[in-house]
PDB file of C-alpha atoms in Angstrom:
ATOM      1  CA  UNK Q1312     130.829  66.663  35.631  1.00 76.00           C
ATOM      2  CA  UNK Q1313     129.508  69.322  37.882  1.00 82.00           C
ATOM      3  CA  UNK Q1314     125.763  67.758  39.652  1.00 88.00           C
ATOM      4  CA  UNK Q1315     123.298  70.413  39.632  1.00 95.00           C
ATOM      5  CA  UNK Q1316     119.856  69.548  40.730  1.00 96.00           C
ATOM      6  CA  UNK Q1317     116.652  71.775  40.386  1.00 97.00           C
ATOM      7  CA  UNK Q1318     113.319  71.215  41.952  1.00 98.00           C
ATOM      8  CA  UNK Q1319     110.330  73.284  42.483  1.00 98.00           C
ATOM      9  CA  UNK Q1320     108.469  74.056  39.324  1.00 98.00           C
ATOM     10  CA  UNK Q1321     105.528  73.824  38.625  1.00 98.00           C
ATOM     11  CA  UNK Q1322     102.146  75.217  37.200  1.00 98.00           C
ATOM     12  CA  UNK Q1323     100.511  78.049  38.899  1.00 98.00           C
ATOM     13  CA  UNK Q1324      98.607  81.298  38.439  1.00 98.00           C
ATOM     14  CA  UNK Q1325      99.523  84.913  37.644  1.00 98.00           C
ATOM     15  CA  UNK Q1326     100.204  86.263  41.170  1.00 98.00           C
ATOM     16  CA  UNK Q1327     101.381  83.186  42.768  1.00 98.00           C
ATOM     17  CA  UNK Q1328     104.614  82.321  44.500  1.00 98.00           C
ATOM     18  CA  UNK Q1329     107.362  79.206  43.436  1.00 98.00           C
ATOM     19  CA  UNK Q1330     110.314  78.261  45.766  1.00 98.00           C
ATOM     20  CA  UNK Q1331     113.099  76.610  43.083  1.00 98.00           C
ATOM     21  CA  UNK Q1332     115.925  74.659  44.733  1.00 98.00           C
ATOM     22  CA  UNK Q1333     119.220  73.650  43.350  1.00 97.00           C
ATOM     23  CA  UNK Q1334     121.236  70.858  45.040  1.00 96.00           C
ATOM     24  CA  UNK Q1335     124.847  70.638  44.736  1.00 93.00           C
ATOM     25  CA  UNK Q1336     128.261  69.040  45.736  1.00 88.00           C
ATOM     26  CA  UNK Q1337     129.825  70.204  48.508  1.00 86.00           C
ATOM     27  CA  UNK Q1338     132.476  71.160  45.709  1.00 85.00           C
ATOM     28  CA  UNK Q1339     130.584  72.842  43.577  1.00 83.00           C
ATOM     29  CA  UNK Q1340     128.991  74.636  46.162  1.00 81.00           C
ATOM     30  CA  UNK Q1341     132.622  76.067  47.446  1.00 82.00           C
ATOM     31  CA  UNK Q1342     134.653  76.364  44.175  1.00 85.00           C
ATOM     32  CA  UNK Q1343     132.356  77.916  41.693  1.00 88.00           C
ATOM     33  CA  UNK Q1344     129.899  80.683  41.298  1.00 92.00           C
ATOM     34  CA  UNK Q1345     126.619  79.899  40.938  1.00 94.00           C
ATOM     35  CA  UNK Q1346     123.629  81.568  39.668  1.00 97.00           C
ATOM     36  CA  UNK Q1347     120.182  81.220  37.880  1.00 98.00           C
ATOM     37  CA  UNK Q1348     118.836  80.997  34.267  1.00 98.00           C
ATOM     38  CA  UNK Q1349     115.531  80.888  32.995  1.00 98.00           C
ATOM     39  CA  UNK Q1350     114.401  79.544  29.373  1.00 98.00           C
ATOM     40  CA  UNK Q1351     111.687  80.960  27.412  1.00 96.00           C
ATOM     41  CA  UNK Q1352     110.303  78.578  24.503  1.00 91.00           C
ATOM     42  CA  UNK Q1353     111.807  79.994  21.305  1.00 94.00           C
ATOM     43  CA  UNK Q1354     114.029  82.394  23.256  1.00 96.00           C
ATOM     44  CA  UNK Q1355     118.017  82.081  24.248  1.00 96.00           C
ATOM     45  CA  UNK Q1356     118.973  81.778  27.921  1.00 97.00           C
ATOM     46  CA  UNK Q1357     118.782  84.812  30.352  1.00 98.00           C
ATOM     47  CA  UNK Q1358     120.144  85.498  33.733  1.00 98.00           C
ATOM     48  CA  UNK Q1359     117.835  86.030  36.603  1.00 98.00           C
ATOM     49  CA  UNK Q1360     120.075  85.849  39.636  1.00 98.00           C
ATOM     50  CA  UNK Q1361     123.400  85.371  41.089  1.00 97.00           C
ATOM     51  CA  UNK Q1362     124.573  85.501  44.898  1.00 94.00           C
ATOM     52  CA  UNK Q1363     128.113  84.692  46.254  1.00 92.00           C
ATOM     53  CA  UNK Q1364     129.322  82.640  49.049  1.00 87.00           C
ATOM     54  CA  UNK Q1365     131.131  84.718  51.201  1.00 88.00           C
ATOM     55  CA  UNK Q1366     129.166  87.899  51.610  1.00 90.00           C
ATOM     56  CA  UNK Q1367     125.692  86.622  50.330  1.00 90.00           C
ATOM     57  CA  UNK Q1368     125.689  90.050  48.139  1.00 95.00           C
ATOM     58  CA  UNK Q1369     123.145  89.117  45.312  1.00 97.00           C
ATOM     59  CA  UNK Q1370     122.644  89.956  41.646  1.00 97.00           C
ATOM     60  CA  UNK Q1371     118.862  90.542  39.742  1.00 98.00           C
ATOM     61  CA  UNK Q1372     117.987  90.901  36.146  1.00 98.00           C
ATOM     62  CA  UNK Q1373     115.987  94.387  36.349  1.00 98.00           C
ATOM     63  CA  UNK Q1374     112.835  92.181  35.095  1.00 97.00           C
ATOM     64  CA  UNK Q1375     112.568  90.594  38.132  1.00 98.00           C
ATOM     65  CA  UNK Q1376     113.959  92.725  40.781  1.00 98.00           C
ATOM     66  CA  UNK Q1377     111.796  93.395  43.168  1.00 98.00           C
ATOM     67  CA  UNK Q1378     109.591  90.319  42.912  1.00 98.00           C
ATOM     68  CA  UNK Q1379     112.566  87.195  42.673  1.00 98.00           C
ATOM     69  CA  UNK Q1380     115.141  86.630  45.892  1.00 98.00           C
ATOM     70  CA  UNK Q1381     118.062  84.152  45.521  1.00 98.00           C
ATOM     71  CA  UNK Q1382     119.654  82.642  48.469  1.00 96.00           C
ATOM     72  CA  UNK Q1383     122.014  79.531  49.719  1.00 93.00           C
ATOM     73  CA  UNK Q1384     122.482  77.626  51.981  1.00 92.00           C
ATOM     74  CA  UNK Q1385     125.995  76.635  52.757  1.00 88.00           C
ATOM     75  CA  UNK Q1386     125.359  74.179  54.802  1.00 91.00           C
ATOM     76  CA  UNK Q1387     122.840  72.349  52.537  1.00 94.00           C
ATOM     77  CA  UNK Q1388     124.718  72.838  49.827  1.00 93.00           C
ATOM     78  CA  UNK Q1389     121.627  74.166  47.684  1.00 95.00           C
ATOM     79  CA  UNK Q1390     120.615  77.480  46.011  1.00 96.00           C
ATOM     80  CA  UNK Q1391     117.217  78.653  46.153  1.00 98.00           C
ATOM     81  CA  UNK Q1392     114.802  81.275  44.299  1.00 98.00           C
ATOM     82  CA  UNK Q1393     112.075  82.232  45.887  1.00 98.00           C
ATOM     83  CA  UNK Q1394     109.594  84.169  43.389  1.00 98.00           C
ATOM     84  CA  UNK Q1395     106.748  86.214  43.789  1.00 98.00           C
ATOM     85  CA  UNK Q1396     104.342  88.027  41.999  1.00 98.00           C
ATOM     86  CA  UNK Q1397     104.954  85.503  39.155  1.00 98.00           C
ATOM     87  CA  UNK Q1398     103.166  86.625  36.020  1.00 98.00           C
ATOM     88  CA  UNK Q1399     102.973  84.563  32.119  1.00 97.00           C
ATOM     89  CA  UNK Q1400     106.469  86.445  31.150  1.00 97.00           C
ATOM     90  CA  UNK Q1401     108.094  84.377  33.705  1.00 98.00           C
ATOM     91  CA  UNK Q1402     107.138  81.257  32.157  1.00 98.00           C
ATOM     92  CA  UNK Q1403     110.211  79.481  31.537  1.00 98.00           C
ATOM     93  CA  UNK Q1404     112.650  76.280  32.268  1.00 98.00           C
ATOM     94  CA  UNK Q1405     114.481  77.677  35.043  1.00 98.00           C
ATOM     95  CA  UNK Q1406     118.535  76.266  35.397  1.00 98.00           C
ATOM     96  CA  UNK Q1407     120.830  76.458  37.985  1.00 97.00           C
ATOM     97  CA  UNK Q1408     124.239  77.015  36.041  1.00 95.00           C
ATOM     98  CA  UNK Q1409     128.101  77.008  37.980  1.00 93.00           C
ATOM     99  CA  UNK Q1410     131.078  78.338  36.323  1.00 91.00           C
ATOM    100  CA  UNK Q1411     134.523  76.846  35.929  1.00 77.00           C
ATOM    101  CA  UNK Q1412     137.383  78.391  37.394  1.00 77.00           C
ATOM    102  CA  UNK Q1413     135.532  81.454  38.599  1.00 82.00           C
ATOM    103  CA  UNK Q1414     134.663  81.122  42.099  1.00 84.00           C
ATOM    104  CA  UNK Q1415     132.617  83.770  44.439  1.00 88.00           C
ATOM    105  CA  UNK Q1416     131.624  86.350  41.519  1.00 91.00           C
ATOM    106  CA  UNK Q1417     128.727  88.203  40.123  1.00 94.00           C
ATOM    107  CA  UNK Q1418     128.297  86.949  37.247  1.00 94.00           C
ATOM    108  CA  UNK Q1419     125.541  87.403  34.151  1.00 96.00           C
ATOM    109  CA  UNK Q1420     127.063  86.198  31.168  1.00 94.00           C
ATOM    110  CA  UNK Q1421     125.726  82.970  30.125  1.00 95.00           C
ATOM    111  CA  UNK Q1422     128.951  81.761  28.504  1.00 94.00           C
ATOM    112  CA  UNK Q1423     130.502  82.249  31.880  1.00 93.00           C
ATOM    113  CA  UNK Q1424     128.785  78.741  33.278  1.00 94.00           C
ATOM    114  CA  UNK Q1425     129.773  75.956  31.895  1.00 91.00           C
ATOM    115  CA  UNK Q1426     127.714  73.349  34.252  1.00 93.00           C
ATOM    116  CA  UNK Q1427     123.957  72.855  34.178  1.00 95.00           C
ATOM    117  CA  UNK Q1428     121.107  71.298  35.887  1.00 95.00           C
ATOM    118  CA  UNK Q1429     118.635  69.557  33.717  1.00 96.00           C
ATOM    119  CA  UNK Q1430     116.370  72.661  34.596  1.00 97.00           C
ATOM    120  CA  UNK Q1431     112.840  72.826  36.201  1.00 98.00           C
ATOM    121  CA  UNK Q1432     109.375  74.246  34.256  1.00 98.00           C
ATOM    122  CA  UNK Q1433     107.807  77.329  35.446  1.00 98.00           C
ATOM    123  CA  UNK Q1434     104.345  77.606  33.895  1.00 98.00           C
ATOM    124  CA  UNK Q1435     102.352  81.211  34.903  1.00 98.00           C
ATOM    125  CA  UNK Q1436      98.799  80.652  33.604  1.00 98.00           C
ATOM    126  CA  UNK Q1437      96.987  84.220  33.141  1.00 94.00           C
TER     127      UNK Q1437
END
């Protein structure tokens, strides 16, 4: 089992800002890649956002370039995503997924993580 906590959701309006967090094991934070999901009701899985350990180069979906910004903190051993501009389409369960076996990478193929968090609700009321 690889723990993956998310926190941070919650209900707010078109325009508004959300800070997610995503608390890990000092292990999980070191040996795999890491990255964010969201859920849509009805809809599959989609990547938002990836970032790597050592160089802190990041990864967007082109939906919410612009407006989302991952980051971690090493330290803490916890991922964030800070997001902006929020509007209905980003309504969602957002999850924190790690891979096995494939550490440090830039990865948005969902198959690619095999660990989840129990995911966090984003709800963007118009």
């Amino acid at each position: 089992q690889v723990p993956l906590v998310e926190s941070g959701g919650g209900l707010v309006q078109a325009g508004d800002s959300l800070r997610l967090s995503c608390a890990a094991s000092e292990r999980t934070f070191s040996m795999y890649s890491l990255a964010w999901f969201r859920q849509a009701p009805g809809k599959e899985r989609e990547f938002v956002a990836a970032v790597k350990r050592s160089d802190g180069s990041t990864l967007y979906a082109d939906s919410v370039k612009g407006r989302f910004t991952i980051s971690r903190d090493n330290d803490k051993n916890t991922l964030y995503l800070q997001m902006n501009s929020l509007s209905p389409e980003d309504t969602g369960n957002y999850y924190c997924g790690a891979t096995a076996g494939l550490a440090d990478m830039l990865l948005r193929n969902r198959n690619l993580y095999h660990y989840w968090g129990q995911g966090t609700q984003v709800t963007v009321s118009s």
